[in-house]
Every structure is written in structure tokens, then in C-alpha cells.
Short mmCIF file of C-alpha atoms in Angstrom, two decimals:
data_model
loop_
_atom_site.label_atom_id
_atom_site.label_comp_id
_atom_site.label_asym_id
_atom_site.label_seq_id
_atom_site.Cartn_x
_atom_site.Cartn_y
_atom_site.Cartn_z
CA MET A 570 80.25 100.16 177.97
CA ALA A 571 80.45 103.66 179.41
CA GLU A 572 81.94 104.09 182.88
CA PRO A 573 80.92 106.41 185.73
CA LYS A 574 82.47 109.84 185.46
CA VAL A 575 85.35 110.67 187.80
CA ASP A 576 85.52 114.19 189.26
CA LEU A 577 88.11 116.17 187.26
CA ALA A 578 89.32 117.85 190.45
CA SER A 579 90.59 114.46 191.66
CA LEU A 580 92.79 113.92 188.58
CA SER A 581 96.31 115.09 187.79
CA LEU A 582 98.82 114.71 184.97
CA PHE A 583 101.64 112.25 185.63
CA ARG A 584 104.66 111.04 183.73
CA ALA A 585 103.75 107.51 182.71
CA THR A 586 105.44 104.48 184.17
CA SER A 587 106.81 101.98 181.64
CA ALA A 588 103.70 99.85 182.20
CA GLN A 589 101.41 102.83 181.63
CA ALA A 590 103.29 103.80 178.47
CA GLU A 591 102.81 100.29 177.09
CA GLU A 592 99.13 100.34 178.08
CA SER A 593 98.64 103.64 176.24
CA ARG A 594 100.09 102.06 173.09
CA ARG A 595 97.89 98.99 173.44
CA ARG A 596 94.91 101.32 173.58
CA THR A 597 95.88 103.17 170.40
CA PHE A 598 96.77 100.06 168.41
CA PRO A 599 93.26 99.35 167.03
CA GLN A 600 93.06 102.86 165.59
CA TRP A 601 96.66 103.57 164.58
CA GLY A 602 98.25 100.15 164.15
CA GLY A 603 97.70 100.10 160.41
CA ALA A 604 99.24 97.04 158.78
CA LEU A 605 101.33 96.19 161.86
CA ASN A 606 100.32 93.48 164.30
CA LEU A 607 100.28 94.37 168.00
CA THR A 608 103.70 92.82 168.66
CA ASP A 609 105.35 94.88 165.91
CA TYR A 610 103.42 98.00 166.92
CA LEU A 611 104.78 97.79 170.46
CA ALA A 612 108.25 96.84 169.22
CA ARG A 613 108.35 99.86 166.90
CA ASP A 614 107.83 102.33 169.74
CA ALA A 615 110.25 100.45 171.97
CA THR A 616 112.87 100.72 169.24
CA MET A 617 112.15 104.39 168.66
CA GLU A 618 112.62 105.16 172.37
CA SER A 619 116.36 104.72 171.85
CA GLY A 620 116.46 107.06 168.84
CA GLU A 621 118.19 110.41 168.85
CA HIS A 622 114.85 112.23 168.80
CA ALA A 623 113.70 110.46 171.99
CA LYS A 624 116.66 109.76 174.25
CA ASP A 625 117.59 111.77 177.35
CA GLY A 626 113.97 112.33 178.26
CA LYS A 627 112.95 114.07 175.05
CA TRP A 628 110.03 111.67 174.49
CA ILE A 629 107.60 111.45 177.40
CA THR A 630 104.23 109.72 177.73
CA TRP A 631 101.80 111.48 180.06
CA VAL A 632 98.69 110.04 181.70
CA LEU A 633 95.71 111.66 183.37
CA ALA A 634 95.15 109.59 186.49
CA PRO A 635 93.69 109.85 190.01
CA ARG A 636 95.99 111.61 192.46
CA ASN A 637 95.41 108.79 194.94
CA ASP A 638 96.44 106.12 192.40
CA PRO A 639 98.89 107.71 189.93
CA THR A 640 100.36 104.43 188.61
CA THR A 641 97.06 102.74 187.79
CA LEU A 642 96.66 101.15 184.37
CA ASP A 643 93.05 102.34 184.42
CA PHE A 644 94.06 105.96 183.68
CA MET A 645 91.63 108.27 181.92
CA SER A 646 93.60 109.64 178.98
CA ALA A 647 97.16 109.83 177.65
CA CYS A 648 99.37 111.78 175.27
CA GLU A 649 103.03 112.09 174.28
CA THR A 650 105.39 115.06 174.14
CA TYR A 651 108.60 115.44 172.13
CA LYS A 652 111.13 117.98 173.35
CA ARG A 653 112.70 119.80 170.42
CA THR A 654 115.29 122.49 169.80
CA GLY A 655 113.83 125.42 167.93
CA LEU A 656 114.54 128.99 166.97
CA VAL A 657 112.58 132.18 167.64
CA ALA A 658 113.25 135.38 165.69
CA TYR A 659 112.00 138.77 166.82
CA PRO A 660 111.68 141.34 164.00
CA SER A 661 114.18 144.15 164.04
CA SER A 662 112.96 147.68 164.71
CA SER A 663 115.39 148.95 162.07
CA PRO A 664 115.41 147.88 158.39
CA SER A 665 119.21 147.98 158.46
CA GLU A 666 119.50 145.55 161.37
CA PRO A 667 118.92 141.76 161.28
CA ASN A 668 116.14 140.10 163.26
CA SER A 669 117.12 138.89 166.73
CA VAL A 670 117.35 135.07 166.63
CA HIS A 671 117.35 132.93 169.79
CA GLU A 672 117.43 129.21 170.48
CA ALA A 673 114.26 127.99 172.21
CA THR A 674 112.87 124.80 173.70
CA CYS A 675 109.80 123.54 171.87
CA TYR A 676 107.47 120.60 172.39
CA GLY A 677 105.56 118.49 169.91
CA VAL A 678 102.39 116.83 171.19
CA ALA A 679 101.14 113.54 169.74
CA CYS A 680 98.96 110.49 170.38
CA VAL A 681 96.23 112.26 172.35
CA PHE A 682 93.87 109.37 173.12
CA THR A 683 90.99 108.50 175.42
CA PRO A 684 89.51 104.97 175.24
CA PRO A 685 85.88 104.83 174.04
CA SER A 686 84.58 103.80 177.48
CA LYS A 687 85.92 107.02 179.03
CA ARG A 688 85.00 109.55 176.34
CA LYS A 689 82.65 112.55 176.58
CA ARG A 690 83.65 113.26 180.17
CA GLY A 691 86.16 116.04 179.53
CA TYR A 692 89.23 113.97 180.37
CA ALA A 693 91.26 114.74 177.24
CA ASN A 694 90.41 118.45 177.39
CA HIS A 695 91.44 118.53 181.06
CA MET A 696 94.68 116.69 180.26
CA MET A 697 95.60 119.09 177.48
CA SER A 698 94.91 122.10 179.70
CA LEU A 699 97.18 120.67 182.39
CA LEU A 700 99.88 119.93 179.81
CA HIS A 701 100.69 123.65 179.52
CA TRP A 702 101.76 123.63 183.18
CA VAL A 703 104.37 120.89 182.67
CA ASN A 704 105.74 122.14 179.32
CA ALA A 705 105.93 125.91 179.73
CA SER A 706 107.67 128.16 182.21
CA HIS A 707 105.08 129.31 184.71
CA ALA A 708 106.38 132.85 184.20
CA ASN A 709 104.86 132.66 180.72
CA LEU A 710 101.46 131.41 181.92
CA PRO A 711 98.61 133.16 183.66
CA LYS A 712 98.08 132.57 187.36
CA PHE A 713 96.93 129.01 187.96
CA PRO A 714 93.16 129.09 188.46
CA GLU A 715 92.26 129.19 192.15
CA HIS A 716 89.81 126.30 191.80
CA GLY A 717 91.89 124.35 189.29
CA VAL A 718 91.62 123.96 185.53
CA HIS A 719 88.06 123.59 184.29
CA ARG A 720 87.01 122.06 181.01
CA GLN A 721 85.21 123.90 178.29
CA LYS A 722 82.85 121.72 176.28
CA SER A 723 84.07 121.21 172.72
CA ASP A 724 84.19 118.52 170.09
CA VAL A 725 87.45 116.77 169.28
CA GLY A 726 89.16 118.62 166.46
CA GLU A 727 90.40 122.14 165.88
CA GLU A 728 88.10 123.70 168.48
CA PHE A 729 89.02 121.04 171.04
CA TYR A 730 92.68 122.09 171.01
CA ARG A 731 91.90 125.81 170.87
CA SER A 732 89.68 125.52 173.96
CA ALA A 733 92.29 123.61 175.99
CA GLY A 734 94.21 126.60 177.30
CA PRO A 735 96.08 126.87 180.63
CA GLY A 736 92.80 127.75 182.34
CA GLY A 737 90.70 125.37 180.27
CA LYS A 738 88.68 128.17 178.66
CA GLY A 739 90.39 129.04 175.41
CA GLY A 740 93.94 130.13 174.69
CA GLY A 741 95.08 126.71 173.54
CA TRP A 742 96.52 125.48 170.24
CA GLU A 743 95.66 127.15 166.92
CA LYS A 744 95.64 125.44 163.51
CA ARG A 745 98.25 126.66 161.05
CA GLY A 746 98.98 125.88 157.43
CA ALA A 747 97.25 122.55 156.77
CA ILE A 748 98.18 122.92 153.09
CA SER A 749 99.47 120.07 150.91
CA THR A 750 100.69 119.93 147.34
CA ILE A 751 100.57 116.54 145.60
CA TRP A 752 102.08 115.31 142.33
CA GLU A 753 101.47 112.10 140.44
CA VAL A 754 104.97 110.80 139.70
CA GLY A 755 104.35 110.06 136.01
CA THR A 756 106.73 108.12 133.80
CA GLU A 757 109.41 110.67 132.88
CA GLU A 758 113.00 109.61 133.51
CA GLY A 759 116.16 111.68 133.47
CA ASP A 760 119.85 111.26 134.16
CA ASP A 761 121.43 112.09 137.52
CA GLU A 762 123.94 114.62 136.24
CA GLY A 763 124.03 117.62 138.54
CA TRP A 764 122.43 115.80 141.47
CA ASN A 765 123.72 113.83 144.42
CA TRP A 766 121.51 111.18 146.02
CA LEU A 767 121.70 110.93 149.83
CA THR A 768 121.42 107.90 152.10
CA GLU A 769 119.82 108.04 155.54
CA GLU A 770 123.28 108.38 157.14
CA GLN A 771 124.28 111.23 154.83
CA LEU A 772 121.15 113.20 155.73
CA ASN A 773 122.52 114.00 159.19
CA GLY A 774 125.15 116.22 157.63
CA LEU A 775 122.56 117.84 155.38
CA TRP A 776 120.29 118.70 158.32
CA GLU A 777 123.20 120.21 160.26
CA ARG A 778 123.92 122.54 157.34
CA ASP A 779 120.21 123.14 156.97
CA ALA A 780 119.90 124.31 160.58
CA VAL A 781 122.62 126.90 159.98
CA ARG A 782 120.77 128.05 156.88
CA ILE A 783 117.45 128.33 158.74
CA ARG A 784 119.06 130.50 161.42
CA ARG A 785 120.56 132.77 158.76
CA GLU A 786 117.26 133.05 156.89
CA LEU A 787 115.32 133.86 160.06
CA ALA A 788 117.75 136.70 160.79
CA ASN A 789 116.92 138.18 157.38
CA MET A 790 113.23 137.28 157.14
CA PRO A 791 111.09 140.29 156.11
CA THR A 792 109.11 141.79 158.96
CA SER A 793 106.04 141.88 156.73
CA ASP A 794 104.85 139.76 153.81
CA SER A 795 101.48 139.02 152.19
CA SER A 796 102.05 135.28 152.65
CA TYR A 797 102.19 135.56 156.46
CA LYS A 798 99.18 134.66 158.59
CA VAL A 799 99.45 138.14 160.15
CA GLU A 800 100.72 141.21 158.34
CA ARG A 801 103.49 142.00 160.82
CA PRO A 802 104.30 139.04 163.11
CA ALA A 803 105.53 139.69 166.63
CA ALA A 804 107.86 136.69 166.23
CA PHE A 805 108.82 133.84 163.90
CA ALA A 806 109.14 130.36 165.42
CA THR A 807 110.33 127.03 164.05
CA TYR A 808 111.64 123.61 164.95
CA LEU A 809 115.07 122.58 163.73
CA PRO A 810 115.49 119.35 161.68
CA THR A 811 118.53 118.14 163.63
CA ASP A 812 118.92 115.66 166.53
CA GLY A 813 116.79 113.04 164.82
CA VAL A 814 113.73 115.24 164.31
CA CYS A 815 113.56 114.62 160.56
CA GLY A 816 115.13 111.18 160.68
CA PHE A 817 112.67 109.44 162.99
CA HIS A 818 109.96 109.62 160.31
CA ILE A 819 111.89 107.07 158.25
CA THR A 820 112.09 104.53 161.08
CA LYS A 821 108.48 105.03 162.11
CA SER A 822 107.03 104.68 158.62
CA THR A 823 109.04 101.65 157.47
CA PHE A 824 109.31 99.57 160.67
CA ALA A 825 108.49 95.86 160.20
CA SER A 826 107.69 96.38 156.51
CA ASN A 827 109.36 95.05 153.39
CA PHE A 828 109.59 98.54 151.94
CA SER A 829 112.88 100.21 151.10
CA MET A 830 113.68 103.23 148.95
CA ALA A 831 115.49 102.34 145.73
CA SER A 832 119.25 102.22 146.44
CA GLY A 833 118.56 103.40 149.99
CA PHE A 834 118.20 107.07 149.04
CA TRP A 835 116.17 109.35 151.33
CA GLY A 836 117.28 112.71 150.00
CA VAL A 837 118.83 114.57 147.10
CA GLU A 838 120.88 117.74 146.65
CA SER A 839 122.10 119.77 143.72
CA THR A 840 125.84 119.54 143.04
CA SER A 841 125.85 123.01 141.46
CA ASP A 842 123.69 124.84 144.01
CA PRO A 843 124.21 123.96 147.70
CA GLY A 844 120.93 125.72 148.52
CA THR A 845 118.82 123.18 146.64
CA TYR A 846 117.96 119.96 148.47
CA ALA A 847 115.20 117.80 149.90
CA SER A 848 114.69 114.88 152.28
CA TRP A 849 111.71 112.59 152.62
CA SER A 850 110.01 109.70 154.35
CA VAL A 851 107.17 107.49 153.12
CA ASP A 852 103.59 107.02 154.25
CA LEU A 853 102.75 103.35 153.68
CA ARG A 854 99.38 103.35 155.45
CA PRO A 855 96.81 103.39 154.14
CA PRO A 856 97.96 102.10 150.73
CA PRO A 857 98.96 103.07 148.14
CA PRO A 858 102.16 104.58 149.58
CA THR A 859 103.00 108.28 149.28
CA LEU A 860 106.46 109.88 149.42
CA ILE A 861 106.25 112.67 152.03
CA VAL A 862 108.85 115.43 151.78
CA THR A 863 110.18 116.31 155.26
CA ARG A 864 112.40 119.23 154.27
CA LEU A 865 112.70 121.16 151.01
CA CYS A 866 114.82 124.13 150.02
CA ALA A 867 114.96 125.61 146.51
CA SER A 868 114.60 128.80 144.53
CA GLU A 869 111.82 129.19 141.95
CA GLU A 870 114.38 128.52 139.22
CA MET A 871 115.74 125.32 140.77
CA PHE A 872 112.45 123.93 142.06
CA PRO A 873 111.25 122.21 138.83
CA GLY A 874 114.49 120.23 138.65
CA LEU A 875 114.31 119.32 142.33
CA ILE A 876 110.71 118.11 142.23
CA ALA A 877 111.56 116.07 139.10
CA LYS A 878 114.28 114.25 141.07
CA ILE A 879 111.93 113.67 144.02
CA LYS A 880 109.32 112.20 141.67
CA GLN A 881 112.04 110.07 140.11
CA ALA A 882 113.02 108.69 143.54
CA ALA A 883 109.38 107.84 144.23
CA ARG A 884 108.86 106.20 140.86
CA ARG A 885 111.98 104.04 141.19
CA SER A 886 110.66 102.85 144.56
CA GLY A 887 107.19 101.95 143.29
CA ILE A 888 105.49 105.01 144.83
CA GLY A 889 102.84 106.82 142.82
CA LYS A 890 102.50 110.16 144.64
CA VAL A 891 104.67 112.87 146.19
CA GLU A 892 103.36 115.21 148.88
CA VAL A 893 104.85 118.45 150.24
CA TRP A 894 103.47 120.52 153.11
CA ASN A 895 103.19 124.31 153.04
CA LEU A 896 105.16 125.34 150.01
CA ARG A 897 105.89 129.04 150.12
CA ALA A 898 103.85 131.19 147.74
CA GLY A 899 106.47 131.45 144.97
CA LEU A 900 107.08 127.70 144.85
CA ARG A 901 103.35 126.98 144.94
CA GLU A 902 102.92 128.87 141.68
CA VAL A 903 105.75 126.88 140.09
CA ALA A 904 104.25 123.66 141.45
CA GLU A 905 101.05 124.24 139.48
CA LYS A 906 103.09 124.46 136.28
CA THR A 907 104.78 121.14 137.08
CA GLY A 908 101.52 119.29 137.69
CA GLY A 909 101.21 119.86 141.43
CA ARG A 910 97.74 120.13 142.99
CA THR A 911 97.43 122.24 146.14
CA PHE A 912 94.62 121.78 148.66
CA THR A 913 93.73 122.15 152.35
CA ARG A 914 94.03 118.94 154.36
CA ASN A 915 91.31 117.76 156.72
CA GLU A 916 93.70 115.55 158.70
CA HIS A 917 97.25 115.83 160.10
CA LEU A 918 96.51 119.42 161.15
CA PRO A 919 99.55 121.37 162.45
CA GLN A 920 98.68 123.34 165.59
CA ILE A 921 100.74 125.80 167.61
CA VAL A 922 100.58 127.48 171.00
CA TRP A 923 102.99 130.27 171.94
CA TYR A 924 104.30 131.00 175.45
CA GLY A 925 106.39 134.07 174.66
CA PRO A 926 105.40 137.76 174.63
CA GLY A 927 102.24 138.54 172.72
CA THR A 928 99.63 136.05 171.56
CA THR A 929 99.71 132.83 169.56
CA GLY A 930 97.68 134.51 166.82
CA ASN A 931 100.45 137.03 166.20
CA VAL A 932 103.27 134.51 165.72
CA GLU A 933 104.36 133.17 162.33
CA TRP A 934 105.22 129.44 162.19
CA ALA A 935 108.17 129.32 159.81
CA TYR A 936 109.23 126.12 157.98
CA ASN A 937 105.99 124.37 158.90
CA GLU A 938 106.80 121.14 157.08
CA LYS A 939 106.33 117.43 157.79
#
């Protein structure tokens, strides 16, 4: 049953209490619980709160609640943010000089949810507009609107996030690169000569080396390329895979399930080429399961061998499909020759908002992977 609308001007964004965080998860369980029961669903998030990606305040649940009752369990809407270390590269003005690369604080936003009884009142849009003011430096935002943040009517989806800017009237998140490539794993087998399988523990070392590589590549990234969203980006931005960012996918996807990767391998690297490697998690819900690549690095020459090993890992684990997000143009062409099918997703849509100089539309999201 629908409830009376509460005046948006009376609501603010608050860091959730532990009871509010649990209530937000109880609300999302019917939609996102999948094969888990409620007890396991709550236990999964409780376990993940102690993970490297979440500890020290990096994972926060936010609630939109009345200013006169900020701890109520009858809050209007909720979301989660994940604080991440990222890199920003500004193109060099001279072809002979490298790009200027800087470490930056980034935030991932997830689990935006309003219960059915409170929908179509602008609560989620208002919450997302206010979220800019707790995540970004105010020096990088426009002046806070004199009469507060106002909602702009929009449907949930791409336009919803775009409209939820700092003033509530546009300037919010923009969709980027919702491109997937999928392979059926087939039946081909091969030996493991030339390849080293990696356990979950060994991946930490791989991601540390990978972060160094990403920084080096950003410093030398061309200032212009036909594959970019804009011809000459004002900046390149990316998350780093370290500090549990890639690893938490494994825990989240396999919690309270009987699934395990064959021999406990969650990655692979070439023994002859240190620049060829991949890591993955698995999407068990809805069935059948899909192996989702979380990080991939390879040249056009090495890519066929790498994807063959990834398909082999999936096949040995009883998984029928492999999915990779946003292959660069050269690898996408090779993928077609190896049986890969590339398409635009209509779910799990990556979205970005930029708080640095210039506009979001003039920033290239590099390494936009799972």
C-alpha cells in the first residue's frame, strides 16, 4: 500500500546505523537474494564487512531519513558507497612527455533501493543528488542550491542517474561501456605448459603488479584514439584492482554455495610473458553459472591462448560460458575469430560522474572491467 508523501525538504542523507544497514538488506533480499535464504543473505554482507575492500570505513550504507528522526527504521531510501583508490591521468601537452598520473579517491555506488510502498515520490533521486555532497570535495561542486536540492522527474534507469546531479537537475552519472563479449566454453582441452594457474591467495600479488602496470600504461596512453568515447579526453580515470577490489567478487558470488573452482584456481598467467594474465569470479545467479573475468591483460598475439585457458578453467568447473567486459578494440576483433560474441548489455550498466576539471562527458573511463 502506498504511503503519504513526505516533503523532500525535511529529509537528509545519514550514515546508517547498524540496525538501519540490516534493515536496508532485509528490504533488498526479495529482489537480490537469489538462491540464498534471508539468514545467509544477511550473513554474507556481515562477513564481507570485514573484508579488505570494506574495512576502515570504505563501505558505508547511507539512508535518506527525516532530519527529526535520523535513526528511524522507516527511512525512505538507501544506498551503499565503496571508497576506492584510483588513478587519474591528464594528457601531456607535449608528445615527448608522459601523461601526468595522480592517485585519486573514487567511490563506487551500489544497492540503490526504495521499497515499493515509498516509490514514485522522488526519494531515490533526492538521495542520489545529496550523495554528491558527501562523496566529493565541495570545491569541485557548484554552490549548494539556496533552496536545497530539488528532484527532476525521471524513470529509474540511465536517465534517472543522469538527472541526479548535485542540484538535482542533471549533471549526474553517465553510462559508459556496457559492452560484453561471451564465449561458449566448448569441449577443447589442452595442456598447461606455458601457463601458471593462480589461487585466490596468489592473486593479491598479481593485482599489486597489475596496479604498477596500469599506472605505467596511463602515463603512456595516447591522447587521442578512435576507440575513446571522446576524440581527445581531458583526463583518463580508473579504479585500481588492489586492496580487495577484485577479490571481493569471489566471496560475494560463492558465499553459502557448494560451488568451487576446479583446484581452487581463480586466475592464470603466462610463464613466458609476464604481461599476459587474467582473474575471474563466477556469477551463479540466475543459473546456469557464468565465469566473469574481473581483470584481463594480453596482446592480440597472446589473447587467443589466454582465452583458451580461461575457457578451460570454466569447463573444468562445470561452467558453460565466459564473459568479459569492455575488451579493447584490437582484442574484440580477435575475440570474434575465437568464437566470442560481443553485444551491448541492458543490465549491470557502468556509470561515471567526474568531479575534476572539465565535464564528465570529456573523461575517458580506462580499464572499465567487472
